CSV table of C-alpha atoms and ligand atoms in Angstrom, one decimal:
chain,number,residue,atom,x,y,z
A,1205,MET,CA,45.0,47.7,38.6
A,1206,GLU,CA,47.6,50.3,37.9
A,1207,ILE,CA,46.1,54.0,36.3
A,1208,LEU,CA,48.1,56.6,34.5
A,1209,HIS,CA,46.4,60.0,34.6
A,1210,VAL,CA,47.6,62.8,32.2
A,1211,ALA,CA,46.6,66.6,32.9
A,1212,ALA,CA,48.0,70.0,32.3
A,1213,GLU,CA,47.3,70.3,36.2
A,1214,CYS,CA,47.1,69.0,39.7
A,1215,PHE,CA,46.8,70.6,42.8
A,1216,PRO,CA,48.8,71.6,45.3
A,1217,MET,CA,51.6,71.4,42.3
A,1218,ALA,CA,49.0,73.8,39.5
A,1219,LYS,CA,45.9,74.8,39.9
A,1220,ALA,CA,44.5,77.3,37.6
A,1221,GLY,CA,41.0,76.3,38.4
A,1222,GLY,CA,39.1,72.9,38.8
A,1223,LEU,CA,40.9,70.8,36.6
A,1224,GLY,CA,43.7,70.8,39.4
A,1225,ASP,CA,41.3,70.5,42.1
A,1226,VAL,CA,39.8,67.7,40.7
A,1227,VAL,CA,43.6,65.5,39.0
A,1228,GLY,CA,44.4,66.2,42.2
A,1229,ALA,CA,42.2,64.7,44.4
A,1230,LEU,CA,40.3,62.1,42.5
A,1231,PRO,CA,43.4,59.2,42.2
A,1232,LYS,CA,43.4,59.9,45.7
A,1233,TYR,CA,40.3,58.6,46.6
A,1234,GLN,CA,40.9,55.8,43.7
A,1235,ARG,CA,43.5,54.2,45.6
A,1236,ARG,CA,42.4,54.2,48.6
A,1237,LEU,CA,39.6,52.0,47.1
A,1238,GLY,CA,42.7,49.4,45.6
A,1239,PRO,CA,43.5,50.8,42.4
A,1240,ILE,CA,47.2,52.4,42.3
A,1241,ALA,CA,46.3,55.1,40.5
A,1242,LYS,CA,49.4,58.1,39.1
A,1243,VAL,CA,49.8,61.8,37.8
A,1244,VAL,CA,51.8,63.2,35.3
A,1245,VAL,CA,51.4,66.7,34.6
A,1246,PRO,CA,53.8,69.7,33.2
A,1247,MET,CA,57.4,70.3,35.3
A,1248,TYR,CA,56.0,74.2,35.8
A,1249,ARG,CA,57.8,76.6,38.5
A,1250,THR,CA,55.7,76.8,41.1
A,1251,GLU,CA,55.8,76.8,44.6
A,1252,PHE,CA,55.3,73.4,45.2
A,1253,LEU,CA,58.7,72.2,43.0
A,1254,TYR,CA,60.5,73.8,45.0
A,1255,GLN,CA,59.3,72.9,48.4
A,1256,GLN,CA,59.1,69.4,47.7
A,1257,GLN,CA,61.4,66.3,47.3
A,1258,TRP,CA,62.0,64.8,43.9
A,1259,GLU,CA,63.7,62.0,42.7
A,1260,LEU,CA,64.8,61.4,38.9
A,1261,VAL,CA,63.1,58.7,37.5
A,1262,HIS,CA,63.8,58.5,33.0
A,1263,GLU,CA,65.5,60.5,30.7
A,1264,GLY,CA,64.4,60.5,27.3
A,1265,SER,CA,64.4,62.7,24.4
A,1266,GLN,CA,61.6,62.3,21.0
A,1267,TYR,CA,61.3,65.8,18.2
A,1268,LEU,CA,59.1,67.9,18.1
A,1269,GLY,CA,59.0,69.4,14.3
A,1270,PRO,CA,63.2,68.6,13.2
A,1271,GLN,CA,63.9,70.1,17.6
A,1272,PHE,CA,64.8,67.1,19.0
A,1273,PHE,CA,64.6,67.9,22.5
A,1274,HIS,CA,65.4,66.3,26.3
A,1275,TYR,CA,63.0,65.5,28.1
A,1276,SER,CA,63.3,63.8,32.7
A,1277,VAL,CA,60.7,62.6,34.5
A,1278,ILE,CA,60.9,63.7,38.5
A,1279,LYS,CA,58.7,61.6,40.9
A,1280,GLU,CA,57.7,63.1,44.6
A,1281,LYS,CA,59.5,61.2,47.3
A,1282,ASN,CA,57.0,61.4,49.9
A,1283,ASN,CA,53.9,60.2,48.7
A,1284,ARG,CA,52.7,64.2,49.9
A,1285,LEU,CA,49.0,64.0,47.7
A,1286,GLY,CA,48.6,60.2,48.4
A,1287,PHE,CA,49.2,59.3,45.2
A,1288,ASP,CA,52.2,59.3,42.9
A,1289,LEU,CA,52.8,62.5,41.5
A,1290,TYR,CA,55.4,62.7,38.1
A,1291,LEU,CA,56.6,66.4,36.1
A,1292,ILE,CA,57.7,66.0,33.2
A,1293,ASP,CA,60.7,68.5,32.7
A,1294,ILE,CA,61.1,69.7,29.1
A,1295,ASN,CA,63.8,72.5,29.1
A,1296,GLY,CA,62.2,75.8,28.4
A,1297,LEU,CA,59.1,75.0,27.0
A,1298,LEU,CA,57.1,73.6,30.0
A,1299,ASP,CA,59.9,75.2,33.1
A,1300,ARG,CA,57.9,77.9,33.7
A,1301,GLU,CA,55.5,80.5,36.2
A,1302,LYS,CA,52.4,80.2,34.6
A,1303,ILE,CA,50.7,76.9,33.5
A,1304,TYR,CA,48.8,78.4,30.1
A,1305,GLY,CA,48.5,81.7,28.3
A,1306,TYR,CA,51.4,81.4,26.1
A,1307,PRO,CA,52.1,81.1,22.2
A,1308,ASP,CA,54.3,78.7,22.4
A,1309,ASP,CA,51.2,76.4,23.6
A,1310,THR,CA,51.0,74.4,21.2
A,1311,GLU,CA,54.0,73.4,21.3
A,1312,ARG,CA,54.3,72.9,25.1
A,1313,PHE,CA,51.4,70.7,24.8
A,1314,LEU,CA,52.5,68.9,22.3
A,1315,ALA,CA,56.3,68.1,23.8
A,1316,PHE,CA,54.6,67.0,26.9
A,1317,GLN,CA,52.7,64.0,25.2
A,1318,THR,CA,54.7,63.4,23.3
A,1319,ALA,CA,57.1,62.6,26.6
A,1320,VAL,CA,54.6,60.7,27.9
A,1321,CYS,CA,53.7,58.5,25.5
A,1322,ASP,CA,57.4,58.0,25.2
A,1323,TRP,CA,58.3,58.0,29.0
A,1324,VAL,CA,55.4,55.4,28.9
A,1325,ASN,CA,56.7,52.5,26.5
A,1326,ALA,CA,60.2,53.2,28.6
A,1327,TRP,CA,57.8,51.6,31.6
A,1328,GLN,CA,58.8,47.8,32.8
A,1329,HIS,CA,54.9,46.8,33.0
A,1330,LEU,CA,52.4,49.2,31.7
A,1331,PRO,CA,50.1,50.6,33.0
A,1332,ASP,CA,46.5,48.7,32.4
A,1333,LEU,CA,44.6,52.3,31.3
A,1334,ILE,CA,45.9,55.7,30.5
A,1335,HIS,CA,43.5,58.3,31.7
A,1336,CYS,CA,43.7,62.0,29.9
A,1337,HIS,CA,41.5,65.0,31.3
A,1338,ASP,CA,41.2,68.0,28.9
A,1339,HIS,CA,42.2,68.6,25.3
A,1340,HIS,CA,46.2,69.3,26.3
A,1341,THR,CA,46.2,64.9,26.6
A,1342,GLY,CA,43.7,64.8,23.4
A,1343,LEU,CA,46.2,63.8,21.3
A,1344,ILE,CA,47.8,60.2,23.5
A,1345,PRO,CA,44.6,58.2,22.6
A,1346,PHE,CA,45.5,59.0,19.0
A,1347,LEU,CA,48.8,58.5,19.8
A,1348,LEU,CA,49.0,55.1,21.1
A,1349,GLN,CA,47.3,53.4,18.3
A,1350,TYR,CA,49.1,55.5,15.5
A,1351,GLY,CA,52.2,56.8,17.1
A,1352,PHE,CA,55.1,55.0,15.2
A,1353,ASP,CA,57.5,54.8,18.4
A,1354,PHE,CA,54.4,53.8,20.5
A,1355,LYS,CA,51.7,51.5,18.9
A,1356,THR,CA,54.5,48.5,19.8
A,1357,ARG,CA,53.2,48.6,22.8
A,1358,LEU,CA,50.8,50.9,23.7
A,1359,ALA,CA,48.4,50.2,21.2
A,1360,SER,CA,46.1,47.7,23.0
A,1361,ILE,CA,46.2,50.6,26.5
A,1362,PRO,CA,42.5,51.0,27.3
A,1363,SER,CA,41.8,55.2,27.5
A,1364,VAL,CA,39.0,57.3,29.0
A,1365,PHE,CA,39.5,61.0,28.2
A,1366,THR,CA,37.5,63.5,31.1
A,1367,VAL,CA,36.1,66.3,29.5
A,1368,HIS,CA,36.4,68.5,32.3
A,1369,ASN,CA,35.2,72.4,29.0
A,1370,ALA,CA,35.2,71.9,26.0
A,1371,GLN,CA,35.0,75.6,25.8
A,1372,TYR,CA,38.6,75.0,24.7
A,1373,SER,CA,39.6,72.6,22.0
A,1374,GLY,CA,43.8,73.6,21.3
A,1375,ALA,CA,42.7,73.5,17.6
A,1376,PHE,CA,45.7,74.1,15.1
A,1377,GLY,CA,46.9,74.5,11.9
A,1378,TRP,CA,47.8,71.1,9.8
A,1379,GLU,CA,50.4,73.6,8.6
A,1380,GLN,CA,52.0,72.7,12.4
A,1381,LYS,CA,51.5,68.9,11.7
A,1382,HIS,CA,55.5,68.2,11.1
A,1383,LEU,CA,55.2,69.2,14.9
A,1384,LEU,CA,53.5,66.0,15.5
A,1385,PRO,CA,55.4,62.8,16.8
A,1386,ALA,CA,55.8,60.9,13.7
A,1387,CYS,CA,52.9,58.7,13.5
A,1388,ASP,CA,50.4,57.2,11.1
A,1389,LEU,CA,49.0,59.8,8.7
A,1390,SER,CA,46.4,57.9,7.0
A,1391,HIS,CA,44.4,58.6,9.5
A,1392,TRP,CA,44.6,61.9,9.5
A,1393,ALA,CA,41.0,61.9,9.6
A,1394,LEU,CA,41.2,61.7,13.4
A,1395,LEU,CA,42.3,64.2,13.9
A,1396,ASP,CA,40.3,66.4,11.8
A,1397,TRP,CA,37.5,68.4,12.7
A,1398,HIS,CA,36.3,71.6,10.8
A,1399,HIS,CA,40.3,71.3,8.3
A,1400,GLN,CA,42.6,71.6,11.4
A,1401,ILE,CA,44.3,69.2,13.4
A,1402,ASN,CA,42.1,69.4,17.1
A,1403,PRO,CA,43.2,67.6,20.2
A,1404,LEU,CA,39.6,67.4,21.7
A,1405,ALA,CA,38.4,66.4,18.6
A,1406,THR,CA,40.9,63.7,18.4
A,1407,ALA,CA,39.7,62.4,22.1
A,1408,LEU,CA,36.5,62.0,21.4
A,1409,LYS,CA,37.0,59.9,18.1
A,1410,THR,CA,40.0,58.5,19.8
A,1411,ALA,CA,39.3,57.3,23.4
A,1412,TRP,CA,37.7,54.3,24.7
A,1413,ARG,CA,35.7,56.1,26.7
A,1414,ILE,CA,34.6,59.2,27.3
A,1415,THR,CA,33.5,61.2,30.3
A,1416,THR,CA,31.8,64.6,30.8
A,1417,VAL,CA,32.2,65.9,34.7
A,1418,SER,CA,28.5,66.2,35.5
A,1419,PRO,CA,25.4,64.5,33.8
A,1420,GLY,CA,23.8,67.7,32.9
A,1421,TYR,CA,27.2,69.1,30.8
A,1422,LEU,CA,27.0,66.0,28.9
A,1423,GLN,CA,23.3,66.0,27.5
A,1424,GLU,CA,24.1,70.0,26.5
A,1425,LEU,CA,27.2,69.2,24.7
A,1426,ARG,CA,24.9,67.2,21.8
A,1427,THR,CA,23.4,70.9,21.6
A,1428,SER,CA,25.7,73.3,22.1
A,1429,ALA,CA,29.6,72.3,22.3
A,1430,ALA,CA,31.4,75.3,20.4
A,1431,GLY,CA,31.9,73.1,17.8
A,1432,LEU,CA,31.9,69.6,18.2
A,1433,GLU,CA,27.5,68.6,19.0
A,1434,SER,CA,27.7,66.8,16.3
A,1435,LEU,CA,30.9,64.6,17.5
A,1436,PHE,CA,29.8,64.6,21.0
A,1437,ASP,CA,26.4,63.2,20.0
A,1438,HIS,CA,27.7,61.0,17.8
A,1439,GLU,CA,30.0,59.5,20.3
A,1440,LYS,CA,27.3,59.3,23.0
A,1441,GLU,CA,26.7,55.7,22.9
A,1442,LYS,CA,30.8,55.0,24.6
A,1443,SER,CA,30.3,59.2,27.0
A,1444,VAL,CA,29.1,58.9,30.4
A,1445,GLY,CA,28.7,62.3,33.1
A,1446,ILE,CA,30.2,61.5,36.6
A,1447,LEU,CA,29.5,64.2,38.9
A,1448,ASN,CA,32.5,65.1,39.7
A,1449,GLY,CA,33.4,65.0,44.1
A,1450,ILE,CA,34.9,67.3,46.3
A,1451,ASP,CA,38.1,66.9,48.7
A,1452,THR,CA,36.6,66.8,52.1
A,1453,GLU,CA,40.0,66.6,53.7
A,1454,ILE,CA,40.8,69.8,52.1
A,1455,TRP,CA,37.9,71.6,52.4
A,1456,ASP,CA,36.8,71.3,55.2
A,1457,PRO,CA,35.5,73.9,57.7
A,1458,ALA,CA,36.2,72.7,60.7
A,1459,HIS,CA,39.8,72.2,60.3
A,1460,ASP,CA,41.3,74.4,57.1
A,1461,PRO,CA,43.9,75.5,58.1
A,1462,TYR,CA,43.4,78.9,55.8
A,1463,LEU,CA,40.8,79.8,57.8
A,1464,LEU,CA,41.5,81.7,61.7
A,1465,PHE,CA,38.2,80.4,62.9
A,1466,HIS,CA,36.3,77.1,62.7
A,1467,TYR,CA,32.5,75.8,62.3
A,1468,THR,CA,30.9,72.6,62.6
A,1469,VAL,CA,27.0,72.2,61.5
A,1470,GLN,CA,26.4,73.0,65.4
A,1471,THR,CA,28.2,76.2,65.6
A,1472,VAL,CA,28.2,77.7,61.4
A,1473,ALA,CA,26.1,80.6,62.7
A,1474,SER,CA,28.5,81.9,64.8
A,1475,GLY,CA,31.4,79.2,62.7
A,1476,LYS,CA,30.6,82.2,60.1
A,1477,GLN,CA,29.9,85.2,61.6
A,1478,LYS,CA,33.5,85.3,62.7
A,1479,ASN,CA,35.1,84.7,59.3
A,1480,LYS,CA,32.7,87.3,57.5
A,1481,GLU,CA,33.5,90.2,60.3
A,1482,GLU,CA,37.4,88.8,59.3
A,1483,LEU,CA,36.3,89.0,55.3
A,1484,CYS,CA,34.4,92.4,56.1
A,1485,ARG,CA,37.3,93.9,57.7
A,1486,ARG,CA,40.4,93.2,55.3
A,1487,PHE,CA,37.3,95.2,52.7
A,1488,GLY,CA,35.7,97.4,54.1
A,1489,LEU,CA,31.8,95.8,54.6
A,1490,ASP,CA,30.1,96.3,56.6
A,1491,PRO,CA,29.4,92.3,58.3
A,1492,ASP,CA,25.8,93.6,59.3
A,1493,ARG,CA,24.5,92.7,55.6
A,1494,PRO,CA,23.8,90.1,53.1
A,1495,LEU,CA,27.5,89.4,51.6
A,1496,ILE,CA,27.5,88.1,48.7
A,1497,CYS,CA,30.6,86.7,46.8
A,1498,PHE,CA,31.7,85.1,43.1
A,1499,ILE,CA,34.9,83.5,43.1
A,1500,GLY,CA,36.4,82.3,39.7
A,1501,ARG,CA,38.1,83.5,36.4
A,1502,MET,CA,36.6,86.9,34.7
A,1503,VAL,CA,35.3,85.2,31.4
A,1504,ALA,CA,31.8,85.1,29.0
A,1505,GLU,CA,31.9,81.6,30.1
A,1506,LYS,CA,31.5,82.8,33.9
A,1507,ALA,CA,28.9,85.3,32.3
A,1508,ALA,CA,32.1,87.7,35.1
A,1509,ASP,CA,31.1,90.4,32.2
A,1510,LEU,CA,27.4,90.8,33.6
A,1511,LEU,CA,29.2,91.6,37.3
A,1512,ALA,CA,29.5,94.9,37.5
A,1513,ALA,CA,26.5,95.9,36.2
A,1514,SER,CA,24.7,93.6,37.6
A,1515,MET,CA,26.3,94.5,41.2
A,1516,ALA,CA,25.9,98.2,40.8
A,1517,ALA,CA,22.0,97.3,39.8
A,1518,CYS,CA,21.8,95.5,43.3
A,1519,VAL,CA,23.3,98.0,45.4
A,1520,ALA,CA,20.8,100.4,44.1
A,1521,GLN,CA,17.8,98.4,44.3
A,1522,HIS,CA,18.5,97.7,48.4
A,1523,PRO,CA,20.9,100.7,48.7
A,1524,GLY,CA,22.5,100.4,52.8
A,1525,LYS,CA,21.2,96.7,52.4
A,1526,VAL,CA,23.7,94.4,50.5
A,1527,SER,CA,27.5,94.1,49.8
A,1528,PHE,CA,29.5,91.7,47.3
A,1529,LEU,CA,33.3,91.1,46.8
A,1530,VAL,CA,34.3,89.6,43.7
A,1531,LEU,CA,37.8,87.2,43.2
A,1532,GLY,CA,39.3,86.3,39.6
A,1533,SER,CA,41.3,87.4,37.3
A,1534,GLY,CA,40.9,86.8,33.7
A,1535,GLU,CA,39.9,89.0,30.7
A,1536,ARG,CA,41.5,92.6,31.0
A,1537,ASP,CA,38.1,94.2,30.2
A,1538,ILE,CA,36.4,92.7,32.6
A,1539,GLU,CA,38.7,93.1,35.6
A,1540,GLN,CA,38.9,97.1,34.4
A,1541,GLN,CA,35.1,96.9,35.0
A,1542,LEU,CA,34.9,95.7,38.3
A,1543,ASP,CA,37.7,98.4,38.2
A,1544,LEU,CA,35.9,100.7,37.8
A,1545,LEU,CA,32.8,99.9,39.7
A,1546,ALA,CA,34.7,99.7,43.4
A,1547,ALA,CA,36.1,102.4,43.6
A,1548,PRO,CA,32.2,104.7,43.7
A,1549,LEU,CA,30.6,102.1,45.2
A,1550,GLN,CA,33.1,100.9,48.1
A,1551,ASP,CA,31.1,100.2,50.7
A,1552,ALA,CA,29.3,97.9,48.8
A,1553,VAL,CA,31.6,95.8,46.3
A,1554,GLY,CA,35.1,95.0,47.7
A,1555,ILE,CA,36.7,94.0,44.1
A,1556,TYR,CA,40.2,91.6,44.8
A,1557,ILE,CA,41.9,91.2,41.2
A,1558,GLY,CA,43.9,88.1,41.0
A,1559,TYR,CA,44.0,84.0,42.1
A,1560,GLN,CA,44.8,83.7,45.6
A,1561,GLU,CA,43.8,80.3,47.4
A,1562,ALA,CA,43.9,81.6,51.2
A,1563,LEU,CA,41.1,84.0,50.3
A,1564,SER,CA,39.2,81.7,48.8
A,1565,HIS,CA,38.9,79.7,51.5
A,1566,LEU,CA,38.2,82.7,53.5
A,1567,MET,CA,35.6,84.0,51.5
A,1568,TYR,CA,34.0,80.2,50.7
A,1569,ALA,CA,33.5,80.7,55.3
A,1570,GLY,CA,33.0,83.9,55.8
A,1571,ALA,CA,30.0,84.5,52.4
A,1572,ASP,CA,26.5,84.1,53.2
A,1573,PHE,CA,25.9,83.3,49.2
A,1574,MET,CA,27.4,82.4,46.7
A,1575,LEU,CA,26.7,84.2,43.3
A,1576,MET,CA,27.7,82.1,39.7
A,1577,PRO,CA,25.8,83.6,36.8
A,1578,SER,CA,27.8,81.3,34.1
A,1579,ARG,CA,26.3,80.8,30.2
A,1580,VAL,CA,28.7,76.9,30.4
A,1581,GLU,CA,29.7,75.3,33.6
A,1582,PRO,CA,30.3,71.7,33.3
A,1583,CYS,CA,30.4,70.7,36.4
A,1584,GLY,CA,31.2,73.3,39.3
A,1585,LEU,CA,33.4,72.6,42.6
A,1586,ASN,CA,32.3,76.6,43.4
A,1587,GLN,CA,29.0,75.6,44.3
A,1588,LEU,CA,29.5,72.2,45.5
A,1589,TYR,CA,32.3,74.5,48.3
A,1590,SER,CA,29.9,76.8,49.8
A,1591,LEU,CA,27.6,73.8,50.3
A,1592,ARG,CA,30.3,73.0,52.3
A,1593,PHE,CA,31.2,75.7,53.9
A,1594,GLY,CA,27.0,76.5,54.5
A,1595,THR,CA,26.3,79.7,52.7
A,1596,ILE,CA,23.9,78.9,50.2
A,1597,PRO,CA,25.1,79.0,46.0
A,1598,ILE,CA,22.6,81.3,43.8
A,1599,VAL,CA,23.3,79.9,40.8
A,1600,ARG,CA,22.2,80.0,36.5
A,1601,ALA,CA,20.8,76.5,36.1
A,1602,VAL,CA,23.3,75.6,33.4
A,1603,GLY,CA,25.4,72.1,33.3
A,1604,GLY,CA,26.5,71.0,36.4
A,1605,LEU,CA,24.8,73.9,38.8
A,1606,LYS,CA,22.0,72.2,37.3
A,1607,ASP,CA,22.5,69.4,38.9
A,1608,THR,CA,24.1,70.1,42.0
A,1609,VAL,CA,21.6,73.3,43.4
A,1610,THR,CA,17.7,72.8,43.9
A,1611,ASP,CA,15.7,75.7,44.7
A,1612,MET,CA,14.1,76.7,48.0
A,1613,GLY,CA,11.4,76.3,45.8
A,1614,GLU,CA,10.6,72.9,46.1
A,1615,GLN,CA,10.8,70.6,48.2
A,1616,ASN,CA,14.3,69.6,50.3
A,1617,GLY,CA,15.7,72.1,47.5
A,1618,PHE,CA,18.5,74.2,49.3
A,1619,GLY,CA,19.9,77.5,46.4
A,1620,ILE,CA,18.2,79.7,44.8
A,1621,ARG,CA,18.6,79.4,40.6
A,1622,PHE,CA,17.7,81.7,37.6
A,1623,GLU,CA,17.5,80.7,33.6
A,1624,GLN,CA,18.8,83.5,32.1
A,1625,ALA,CA,22.2,84.2,32.3
A,1626,SER,CA,20.7,88.9,32.4
A,1627,VAL,CA,21.1,91.4,34.6
A,1628,GLN,CA,17.5,91.3,35.0
A,1629,ASP,CA,17.5,87.3,36.0
A,1630,ILE,CA,21.0,88.3,39.1
A,1631,LYS,CA,18.9,91.4,40.7
A,1632,ALA,CA,15.5,89.2,40.9
A,1633,ALA,CA,17.8,86.2,42.7
A,1634,VAL,CA,19.4,88.7,45.2
A,1635,SER,CA,16.6,89.8,46.0
A,1636,ARG,CA,15.4,86.8,46.8
A,1637,ALA,CA,19.2,86.7,49.0
A,1638,VAL,CA,18.2,89.9,50.4
A,1639,SER,CA,14.8,89.0,51.7
A,1640,LEU,CA,15.8,85.7,53.1
A,1641,TYR,CA,19.1,87.1,55.0
A,1642,TYR,CA,16.9,90.1,56.8
A,1643,GLU,CA,12.9,88.6,56.4
A,1644,GLN,CA,13.7,84.9,57.3
A,1645,PRO,CA,16.7,84.4,59.0
A,1646,GLY,CA,15.9,81.2,60.4
A,1647,HIS,CA,15.0,79.7,57.3
A,1648,LEU,CA,18.8,80.7,56.3
A,1649,GLN,CA,19.8,79.2,59.3
A,1650,GLN,CA,18.1,75.4,58.3
A,1651,PHE,CA,19.2,75.9,55.0
A,1652,ARG,CA,23.2,76.2,56.3
A,1653,GLU,CA,22.4,73.4,58.6
A,1654,GLN,CA,21.0,72.0,55.5
A,1655,VAL,CA,24.1,72.2,52.2
A,1656,MET,CA,26.7,71.6,55.4
A,1657,GLN,CA,25.6,67.9,55.9
A,1658,ILE,CA,24.9,67.5,51.9
A,1659,ASP,CA,27.5,64.3,50.6
A,1660,HIS,CA,30.0,65.6,47.7
A,1661,SER,CA,33.3,63.7,48.8
A,1662,TRP,CA,34.9,62.0,46.3
A,1663,GLU,CA,34.0,58.1,48.0
A,1664,HIS,CA,31.4,58.0,44.9
A,1665,ALA,CA,32.6,59.5,41.9
A,1666,ALA,CA,35.4,57.6,42.1
A,1667,LYS,CA,34.0,54.2,42.5
A,1668,GLU,CA,32.5,55.4,39.3
A,1669,TYR,CA,35.3,55.3,37.2
A,1670,ILE,CA,36.2,52.3,38.8
A,1671,GLN,CA,33.8,50.4,37.4
A,1672,LEU,CA,33.9,52.6,33.6
A,1673,TYR,CA,37.8,50.9,33.4
A,1674,ASN,CA,36.0,47.5,34.6
A,1675,SER,CA,34.0,47.8,31.7
A,1676,ILE,CA,37.4,48.1,28.6
A,1677,GLN,CA,39.7,46.1,30.8
B,1023,LIG,P1,36.9,76.5,36.1
B,1023,LIG,O1,37.7,75.1,36.4
B,1023,LIG,O2,35.7,76.3,35.1
B,1023,LIG,O3,37.6,77.6,36.6
B,1023,LIG,P2,35.5,75.1,38.6
B,1023,LIG,O4,34.3,76.1,39.3
B,1023,LIG,O5,35.1,74.2,38.8
B,1023,LIG,O6,35.7,76.2,37.4
B,1023,LIG,O7,36.6,75.4,39.4
B,1023,LIG,C1,37.3,76.8,40.2
B,1023,LIG,C2,38.2,76.2,41.3
B,1023,LIG,O8,39.5,77.4,41.7
B,1023,LIG,C3,37.6,76.8,42.4
B,1023,LIG,O9,38.4,75.7,43.7
B,1023,LIG,C4,38.0,77.9,42.7
B,1023,LIG,O10,37.8,78.4,44.1
B,1023,LIG,C5,38.7,78.7,41.9
B,1023,LIG,N1,39.4,79.8,42.1
B,1023,LIG,C6,38.9,80.6,40.5
B,1023,LIG,N2,39.4,81.3,40.7
B,1023,LIG,C7,40.4,81.8,41.9
B,1023,LIG,C8,41.0,82.4,42.5
B,1023,LIG,N3,40.9,83.7,41.8
B,1023,LIG,N4,42.1,82.6,43.1
B,1023,LIG,C9,41.7,81.9,43.8
B,1023,LIG,N5,40.8,80.6,44.0
B,1023,LIG,C10,39.7,80.6,43.1
B,1024,LIG,C1,36.5,73.0,34.3
B,1024,LIG,C2,35.2,73.5,34.4
B,1024,LIG,C3,33.9,73.3,35.3
B,1024,LIG,C4,34.6,72.0,36.4
B,1024,LIG,C5,36.3,71.6,35.7
B,1024,LIG,C6,36.6,70.8,36.9
B,1024,LIG,O1,37.4,74.1,34.5
B,1024,LIG,O2,34.7,74.7,33.5
B,1024,LIG,O3,32.9,73.6,35.6
B,1024,LIG,O4,33.9,71.8,37.4
B,1024,LIG,O5,36.7,71.8,35.1
B,1024,LIG,O6,36.0,69.5,36.6
């Protein structure tokens, strides 16, 4: 079986969040189970592009509205990621430093999807299945079936669409329909959602199967999906929730190249302490206090807007007894709130605004607790990395967080859960963490050992995806 994954991100070529981690790992684990899994993403100008060797495998041309464009497909030569990685280069459109955030993102991802279909159409032996991820690839299942240039050969290829995040749909106005490659618009209703062309909705309607990145998220989407609830409900028969795994070879405290001090379950107490001291030294924090970290996009979805007020409230409640460290970037006003807070509370709060892979690894290793107050969390990988590093998650019970973190008050529970995305609930959850740290160090140690042994490796999910593929062959 040969699978082509299509996405906007694939770690380490391009990562803005968890999508990159998943697309960079799942195909590797699928390959180990037999199927040939390949990945294609846009060719951005990232560090990885310049560090690797590439060979040209295809050149073609297509239209984006009236604009004729050439594209080329290059392949990474040395199988660095454990699967074939292809990049689509479209001059001027895709070859930029950032993945998203440009005013012409609609055009960029339309051209990418058109080029992917055009390239696959030129394959001698077609893939057995195309697996698309998130809205940037959501039109592909439609184009395979109704694109005039593609449907003859490609309409019979099964498609799977994975919803990593339904908060973003990629919708654009019908006045831009000329940007679509030539297709049968008598099926316009498949593209439409509330009078717009909506790639996420199109994927839900036209993909052969839909998956979400946790079972809990699939349930929630039927009642809360940024306007797509009725569609998720309508398509429930072809939908399944498959919990993400983590790449335990990359996220491994015993061998992580980003860490100076490695550790295992047996040495977690001393290993964590050394990483914590290193982290606290860098940010001027006291390593003898409990350290609570947050890593993530500074957006309302992650409840990052509550961080500043929550940290101020917690520090006021436990003066000299708790520290926070935040890594992230996103909305300017949230970043500013955090910067403003950090100055007066600098002995208790460290803030790093930006994206830094290395620092994130040190934080998973050095933190005592990882805070995730998300309003929406389709799966969440931070809590899974935290478990692997013996860091206790403090999470709001939502989506994938609810599926993966149990509360230490329950039998065999190991984390701290709370219900509302509110300063009050965060404060109460942090207080539980602070008392555990000072009053029950033995229990804290037991939880660390327990969580490090929980298996969230990809093997299980990779098998579930393959069973799903088999069911539609
Ligand atoms: P999402 O994909 O919604 O952002 P996930 O929890 O699935 O959330 O994945 C987030 C991933 O991005 C994790 O690998 C996390 O460590 C990483 N990450 C997020 N923000 C940063 C940052 N500022 N610097 C480094 N890594 C980050
Ligand atoms: C999305 C979600 C996140 C999930 C990730 C990987 O970005 O926000 O919860 O873990 O995709 O599937």
